[in-house]
């Protein structure tokens, strides 16, 4: 007696075959969860899941596990481990250097082209950050105005119903 497969006449697909096909081709599962309160976005979670074999992932350019020191001994050998104190002192020195550059007199800054480039980049970044903040404030104000208008319409409709 021959077993009947749900995958069609005469085909016998077991879990190993299905798993092999999925890993060989790869599968992406994506979804977004968004929590809103009165049309104000409180939380957005973007879920992306990729199931594929290592070879298929490398074909697609995904190889983060090879460069993560916590997952790969080869990555640990490539990147020398610094103590937190060393890293902290290096970062403090960089911050101090940047402060000195930004507080230098105007004639010194103009003579040092690299310093002016850094300052230009900093100013451009600050301008972009300020512009984003202004846009966000305007969006919040627009949403608040829309919410007020909606509440006013609902109040008027309730009053009309009462009359």
Short mmCIF file of C-alpha atoms in Angstrom, two decimals, residues 32-155:
data_model
loop_
_atom_site.label_atom_id
_atom_site.label_comp_id
_atom_site.label_asym_id
_atom_site.label_seq_id
_atom_site.Cartn_x
_atom_site.Cartn_y
_atom_site.Cartn_z
CA UNK A 32 5.24 45.49 11.16
CA UNK A 33 3.52 46.10 14.46
CA UNK A 34 2.37 49.63 15.14
CA UNK A 35 0.73 50.92 18.32
CA UNK A 36 -1.14 54.23 18.05
CA UNK A 37 -3.08 56.23 20.59
CA UNK A 38 -5.40 58.89 19.15
CA UNK A 39 -3.55 58.82 15.84
CA UNK A 40 -0.22 59.37 17.61
CA UNK A 41 2.34 56.70 16.92
CA UNK A 42 3.64 55.35 20.21
CA UNK A 43 5.58 52.32 19.08
CA UNK A 44 6.58 50.70 15.81
CA UNK A 45 8.25 47.32 15.64
CA UNK A 46 9.57 46.16 12.28
CA UNK A 47 10.13 42.43 12.10
CA UNK A 48 12.27 40.91 9.37
CA UNK A 49 13.19 37.23 9.38
CA UNK A 50 15.36 35.56 6.77
CA UNK A 51 15.72 31.79 6.75
CA UNK A 52 18.43 30.54 4.40
CA UNK A 53 21.50 28.37 4.29
CA UNK A 54 24.90 29.90 4.99
CA UNK A 55 25.86 29.58 1.32
CA UNK A 56 22.66 31.29 0.16
CA UNK A 57 23.13 34.08 2.73
CA UNK A 58 26.71 34.65 1.52
CA UNK A 59 25.42 34.78 -2.07
CA UNK A 60 23.07 37.55 -0.96
CA UNK A 61 25.93 39.42 0.73
CA UNK A 62 24.99 38.58 4.30
CA UNK A 63 27.98 37.48 6.38
CA UNK A 64 27.77 39.42 9.63
CA UNK A 65 28.54 36.35 11.74
CA UNK A 66 32.04 36.20 10.25
CA UNK A 67 32.89 39.68 11.55
CA UNK A 68 31.24 39.54 14.98
CA UNK A 69 33.92 38.83 17.62
CA UNK A 70 31.38 37.16 19.90
CA UNK A 71 30.50 34.61 17.18
CA UNK A 72 33.74 34.08 15.27
CA UNK A 73 37.20 33.27 16.59
CA UNK A 74 38.63 34.60 13.33
CA UNK A 75 37.03 38.00 13.99
CA UNK A 76 38.47 37.98 17.52
CA UNK A 77 41.96 37.49 16.09
CA UNK A 78 41.49 40.28 13.53
CA UNK A 79 40.26 42.89 16.03
CA UNK A 80 42.52 43.39 19.03
CA UNK A 81 40.55 43.70 22.24
CA UNK A 82 41.01 46.92 24.13
CA UNK A 83 40.11 47.38 27.70
CA UNK A 84 37.24 49.71 28.47
CA UNK A 85 39.65 52.09 30.20
CA UNK A 86 41.84 52.32 27.07
CA UNK A 87 38.80 52.87 24.86
CA UNK A 88 37.43 55.50 27.26
CA UNK A 89 40.72 57.42 27.37
CA UNK A 90 41.02 57.30 23.56
CA UNK A 91 37.49 58.67 23.15
CA UNK A 92 38.12 61.40 25.73
CA UNK A 93 41.26 62.47 23.83
CA UNK A 94 39.28 62.64 20.58
CA UNK A 95 36.55 64.73 22.21
CA UNK A 96 39.14 67.10 23.69
CA UNK A 97 40.82 67.43 20.29
CA UNK A 98 37.47 68.29 18.68
CA UNK A 99 36.73 70.85 21.40
CA UNK A 100 40.10 72.53 20.88
CA UNK A 101 39.47 72.70 17.15
CA UNK A 102 36.06 74.28 17.56
CA UNK A 103 37.33 76.86 20.11
CA UNK A 104 40.36 77.92 18.02
CA UNK A 105 40.44 81.58 16.85
CA UNK A 106 38.90 82.31 13.45
CA UNK A 107 42.23 83.00 11.68
CA UNK A 108 43.66 79.65 12.85
CA UNK A 109 40.54 77.85 11.68
CA UNK A 110 40.68 79.39 8.22
CA UNK A 111 44.32 78.40 7.78
CA UNK A 112 43.65 74.77 8.65
CA UNK A 113 41.60 73.38 5.74
CA UNK A 114 40.90 70.07 7.41
CA UNK A 115 39.61 71.77 10.54
CA UNK A 116 37.26 73.95 8.48
CA UNK A 117 35.99 70.86 6.66
CA UNK A 118 35.23 69.22 10.00
CA UNK A 119 33.47 72.37 11.21
CA UNK A 120 31.49 72.62 7.97
CA UNK A 121 30.40 68.99 8.38
CA UNK A 122 29.47 69.67 12.02
CA UNK A 123 27.44 72.75 11.04
CA UNK A 124 25.75 70.86 8.22
CA UNK A 125 24.90 68.04 10.61
CA UNK A 126 23.52 70.52 13.16
CA UNK A 127 21.45 72.24 10.46
CA UNK A 128 20.03 68.90 9.31
CA UNK A 129 19.31 67.89 12.92
CA UNK A 130 17.58 71.23 13.60
CA UNK A 131 15.58 70.91 10.39
CA UNK A 132 14.44 67.39 11.35
CA UNK A 133 13.47 68.64 14.82
CA UNK A 134 11.50 71.52 13.27
CA UNK A 135 9.74 69.09 10.92
CA UNK A 136 8.86 66.81 13.82
CA UNK A 137 7.51 69.75 15.85
CA UNK A 138 5.43 70.90 12.88
CA UNK A 139 4.10 67.36 12.36
CA UNK A 140 3.14 67.11 16.04
CA UNK A 141 1.43 70.50 15.88
CA UNK A 142 -0.45 69.46 12.73
CA UNK A 143 -1.58 66.23 14.38
CA UNK A 144 -2.67 68.14 17.49
CA UNK A 145 -4.64 70.57 15.29
CA UNK A 146 -6.27 67.66 13.47
CA UNK A 147 -7.13 66.01 16.79
CA UNK A 148 -8.68 69.25 18.07
CA UNK A 149 -10.68 69.66 14.88
CA UNK A 150 -11.90 66.06 15.09
CA UNK A 151 -12.92 66.49 18.74
CA UNK A 152 -14.74 69.75 17.87
CA UNK A 153 -16.64 68.03 15.05
CA UNK A 154 -17.58 65.17 17.38
CA UNK A 155 -18.81 67.65 20.04
#
